C-alpha atoms as a printed R data frame, in Angstrom:
    type eleno elety resid chain resno       x      y       z
1   ATOM     1    CA   TYR     A     1   0.000  0.000   0.000
2   ATOM     2    CA   ARG     A     2   2.715  2.515   0.932
3   ATOM     3    CA   SER     A     3   4.799  1.767  -2.161
4   ATOM     4    CA   ARG     A     4   1.755  2.223  -4.419
5   ATOM     5    CA   ALA     A     5   0.966  5.552  -2.703
6   ATOM     6    CA   ALA     A     6   4.541  6.693  -3.350
7   ATOM     7    CA   ALA     A     7   4.262  5.654  -7.001
8   ATOM     8    CA   ILE     A     8   1.003  7.550  -7.412
9   ATOM     9    CA   SER     A     9   2.479 10.596  -5.737
10  ATOM    10    CA   SER     A    10   5.461 10.585  -8.075
11  ATOM    11    CA   ILE     A    11   3.230 10.141 -11.141
12  ATOM    12    CA   PHE     A    12   1.270 13.252 -10.268
13  ATOM    13    CA   GLN     A    13   4.101 15.353  -8.831
14  ATOM    14    CA   ASP     A    14   4.258 17.691 -11.829
15  ATOM    15    CA   HIS     A    15   0.506 17.834 -12.307
16  ATOM    16    CA   LEU     A    16  -0.523 18.362  -8.744
17  ATOM    17    CA   LEU     A    17   1.972 21.002  -7.758
18  ATOM    18    CA   SER     A    18   1.818 23.434 -10.655
19  ATOM    19    CA   ARG     A    19   0.281 22.350 -13.921
20  ATOM    20    CA   PRO     A    20  -0.200 25.458 -16.087
21  ATOM    21    CA   SER     A    21  -3.450 25.725 -18.016
22  ATOM    22    CA   VAL     A    22  -3.899 27.291 -21.430
23  ATOM    23    CA   LYS     A    23  -6.345 29.961 -20.194
24  ATOM    24    CA   GLU     A    24  -4.371 30.764 -17.056
25  ATOM    25    CA   LYS     A    25  -1.003 31.174 -18.815
26  ATOM    26    CA   ALA     A    26  -2.205 34.544 -20.056
27  ATOM    27    CA   ASP     A    27  -2.878 35.519 -16.435
28  ATOM    28    CA   GLU     A    28   0.506 34.112 -15.330
29  ATOM    29    CA   GLY     A    29  -1.432 31.717 -13.095
30  ATOM    30    CA   LYS     A    30  -1.120 27.984 -12.683
31  ATOM    31    CA   ARG     A    31  -3.831 25.443 -12.076
32  ATOM    32    CA   THR     A    32  -3.086 23.327  -9.015
33  ATOM    33    CA   TYR     A    33  -4.591 19.989  -7.988
34  ATOM    34    CA   ILE     A    34  -4.805 18.133  -4.720
35  ATOM    35    CA   PHE     A    35  -5.333 14.419  -4.313
36  ATOM    36    CA   HIS     A    36  -6.238 11.807  -1.739
37  ATOM    37    CA   HIS     A    37  -5.201  8.158  -2.109
38  ATOM    38    CA   LYS     A    38  -7.066  5.520  -0.111
39  ATOM    39    CA   GLY     A    39  -6.535  1.777   0.191
40  ATOM    40    CA   GLU     A    40  -9.520 -0.492   0.900
41  ATOM    41    CA   SER     A    41  -9.984 -4.239   1.251
42  ATOM    42    CA   TRP     A    42 -11.392 -4.392  -2.317
43  ATOM    43    CA   GLY     A    43  -8.792 -2.124  -3.976
44  ATOM    44    CA   GLU     A    44  -7.687  1.490  -4.044
45  ATOM    45    CA   SER     A    45  -9.009  4.888  -5.064
46  ATOM    46    CA   LEU     A    46  -7.514  8.253  -5.903
47  ATOM    47    CA   PHE     A    47  -9.595 11.433  -5.591
48  ATOM    48    CA   ILE     A    48  -8.281 14.420  -7.562
49  ATOM    49    CA   MET     A    49  -9.634 17.949  -7.170
50  ATOM    50    CA   GLU     A    50  -8.697 21.293  -8.631
51  ATOM    51    CA   LYS     A    51  -7.544 23.322  -5.597
52  ATOM    52    CA   ASN     A    52 -10.405 25.834  -5.838
53  ATOM    53    CA   GLY     A    53 -12.995 23.062  -6.079
54  ATOM    54    CA   ARG     A    54 -13.940 23.838  -9.681
55  ATOM    55    CA   ALA     A    55 -13.485 20.241 -10.834
56  ATOM    56    CA   HIS     A    56 -12.886 16.748  -9.468
57  ATOM    57    CA   CYS     A    57 -12.845 13.060 -10.346
58  ATOM    58    CA   CYS     A    58 -12.092  9.718  -8.744
59  ATOM    59    CA   SER     A    59 -10.030  6.870 -10.182
60  ATOM    60    CA   TYR     A    60 -10.345  3.415  -8.665
61  ATOM    61    CA   TRP     A    61  -9.109 -0.118  -9.255
62  ATOM    62    CA   TYR     A    62  -9.748 -3.535  -7.791
63  ATOM    63    CA   ASN     A    63  -7.071 -5.777  -6.270
64  ATOM    64    CA   ASP     A    64  -8.221 -8.730  -8.398
65  ATOM    65    CA   ASP     A    65  -8.395 -6.713 -11.656
66  ATOM    66    CA   PRO     A    66  -5.175 -4.685 -12.093
67  ATOM    67    CA   ALA     A    67  -5.585 -4.405 -15.877
68  ATOM    68    CA   ASN     A    68  -8.538 -2.018 -15.549
69  ATOM    69    CA   ILE     A    69  -8.710  1.373 -13.871
70  ATOM    70    CA   TYR     A    70 -12.066  3.098 -13.650
71  ATOM    71    CA   LEU     A    71 -13.049  6.763 -13.700
72  ATOM    72    CA   GLU     A    72 -15.962  7.962 -11.618
73  ATOM    73    CA   GLY     A    73 -17.638 11.306 -11.120
74  ATOM    74    CA   LEU     A    74 -15.622 13.575 -13.396
75  ATOM    75    CA   SER     A    75 -17.344 16.895 -12.791
76  ATOM    76    CA   VAL     A    76 -16.567 20.501 -13.686
77  ATOM    77    CA   ASP     A    77 -18.415 23.493 -12.266
78  ATOM    78    CA   PRO     A    78 -20.674 24.921 -15.028
79  ATOM    79    CA   GLU     A    79 -18.966 28.338 -14.831
80  ATOM    80    CA   SER     A    80 -15.548 26.700 -15.325
81  ATOM    81    CA   ARG     A    81 -16.441 24.540 -18.341
82  ATOM    82    CA   MET     A    82 -14.888 24.956 -21.784
83  ATOM    83    CA   LYS     A    83 -11.539 25.899 -20.221
84  ATOM    84    CA   GLY     A    84  -9.833 22.520 -20.493
85  ATOM    85    CA   ILE     A    85 -10.136 21.472 -16.840
86  ATOM    86    CA   GLY     A    86 -12.154 18.311 -17.592
87  ATOM    87    CA   THR     A    87  -9.754 17.340 -20.356
88  ATOM    88    CA   GLU     A    88  -6.824 17.931 -18.017
89  ATOM    89    CA   LEU     A    89  -8.358 15.673 -15.335
90  ATOM    90    CA   LEU     A    90  -9.083 12.981 -17.916
91  ATOM    91    CA   LYS     A    91  -5.489 13.157 -19.178
92  ATOM    92    CA   MET     A    92  -4.165 12.772 -15.623
93  ATOM    93    CA   HIS     A    93  -6.413  9.726 -15.143
94  ATOM    94    CA   GLU     A    94  -5.216  8.188 -18.412
95  ATOM    95    CA   GLU     A    95  -1.566  8.913 -17.630
96  ATOM    96    CA   MET     A    96  -1.984  7.140 -14.302
97  ATOM    97    CA   CYS     A    97  -3.578  4.158 -16.089
98  ATOM    98    CA   ILE     A    98  -0.694  3.886 -18.514
99  ATOM    99    CA   ARG     A    99   2.063  4.308 -15.913
100 ATOM   100    CA   MET     A   100   0.457  1.764 -13.597
101 ATOM   101    CA   GLY     A   101   0.343 -0.753 -16.460
102 ATOM   102    CA   ALA     A   102  -3.419 -0.870 -16.978
103 ATOM   103    CA   SER     A   103  -4.575 -1.991 -20.388
104 ATOM   104    CA   THR     A   104  -8.023 -0.389 -20.148
105 ATOM   105    CA   ALA     A   105  -9.697  2.678 -18.652
106 ATOM   106    CA   GLY     A   106 -13.405  2.243 -17.972
107 ATOM   107    CA   LEU     A   107 -16.337  4.423 -16.919
108 ATOM   108    CA   TRP     A   108 -20.102  4.562 -17.168
109 ATOM   109    CA   VAL     A   109 -22.130  7.493 -18.399
110 ATOM   110    CA   GLY     A   110 -25.664  8.335 -19.519
111 ATOM   111    CA   LYS     A   111 -26.253  7.206 -23.102
112 ATOM   112    CA   ASN     A   112 -27.123  9.948 -25.611
113 ATOM   113    CA   THR     A   113 -25.887 12.766 -23.371
114 ATOM   114    CA   TRP     A   114 -23.329 15.472 -24.059
115 ATOM   115    CA   MET     A   115 -20.942 13.661 -21.691
116 ATOM   116    CA   HIS     A   116 -21.297 10.460 -23.733
117 ATOM   117    CA   ASP     A   117 -20.410 12.431 -26.863
118 ATOM   118    CA   TRP     A   118 -17.490 14.103 -25.054
119 ATOM   119    CA   TYR     A   119 -16.005 10.738 -24.049
120 ATOM   120    CA   LEU     A   120 -16.458  9.445 -27.615
121 ATOM   121    CA   ARG     A   121 -14.417 12.428 -28.857
122 ATOM   122    CA   LYS     A   122 -11.744 11.551 -26.273
123 ATOM   123    CA   GLY     A   123 -11.340  8.039 -27.699
124 ATOM   124    CA   TYR     A   124 -13.693  6.032 -25.450
125 ATOM   125    CA   ARG     A   125 -16.051  3.474 -26.990
126 ATOM   126    CA   ASP     A   126 -19.286  1.921 -25.835
127 ATOM   127    CA   TRP     A   127 -18.536 -1.398 -24.186
128 ATOM   128    CA   LYS     A   128 -21.744 -2.783 -22.705
129 ATOM   129    CA   LYS     A   129 -25.047 -1.747 -21.165
130 ATOM   130    CA   HIS     A   130 -25.058 -0.833 -17.504
131 ATOM   131    CA   ASP     A   131 -26.842 -3.557 -15.521
132 ATOM   132    CA   GLN     A   132 -28.644 -1.245 -13.108
133 ATOM   133    CA   GLU     A   133 -28.929  2.090 -14.941
134 ATOM   134    CA   LYS     A   134 -31.086  1.524 -18.045
135 ATOM   135    CA   GLU     A   135 -30.141  4.803 -19.714
136 ATOM   136    CA   SER     A   136 -26.412  4.366 -19.071
137 ATOM   137    CA   VAL     A   137 -23.602  2.560 -20.823
138 ATOM   138    CA   TRP     A   138 -20.157  1.325 -19.811
139 ATOM   139    CA   MET     A   139 -17.412  2.836 -21.965
140 ATOM   140    CA   HIS     A   140 -13.743  1.923 -22.223
141 ATOM   141    CA   LYS     A   141 -10.505  3.037 -23.796
142 ATOM   142    CA   ASP     A   142  -7.744  0.552 -24.546
143 ATOM   143    CA   PHE     A   143  -4.087  1.413 -24.086
144 ATOM   144    CA   ILE     A   144  -1.266 -0.164 -26.042
145 ATOM   145    CA   LYS     A   145   2.076 -1.122 -24.558
146 ATOM   146    CA   SER     A   146   3.925  1.549 -26.583
147 ATOM   147    CA   GLN     A   147   2.031  4.250 -24.654
148 ATOM   148    CA   VAL     A   148   3.746  3.224 -21.437
149 ATOM   149    CA   ARG     A   149   6.576  5.630 -20.683
């Protein structure tokens, strides 16, 4: 658990301390993120939040399924949308997936919503219907070994 926490911390060191954003470069500002890593009996989770609370997401993975890392609750405040924060969070999630050796990133989202279309544009594909949410679908994005740094 401690060694995984250290690995996660090092993966996000650059991102979490001072990742500049396109919009904020003009203002000489930098977007900063905070995170919280938690180990559970079933697996682990990593909560990431923009320091001012404008956006957040949670990545999680199961102990018995290390090839898949899931994204949950990616959310951006409506007044902060269209500024690249959601894309930045998604890229951090995907970078973590690749560096931790996952072959797939998964998530579920409402079918035929703007978020579904957004994930399609980001390279995610419909995978299967959600068992409990009739209007939702599981999506996934596969990573290839050459993407691992």
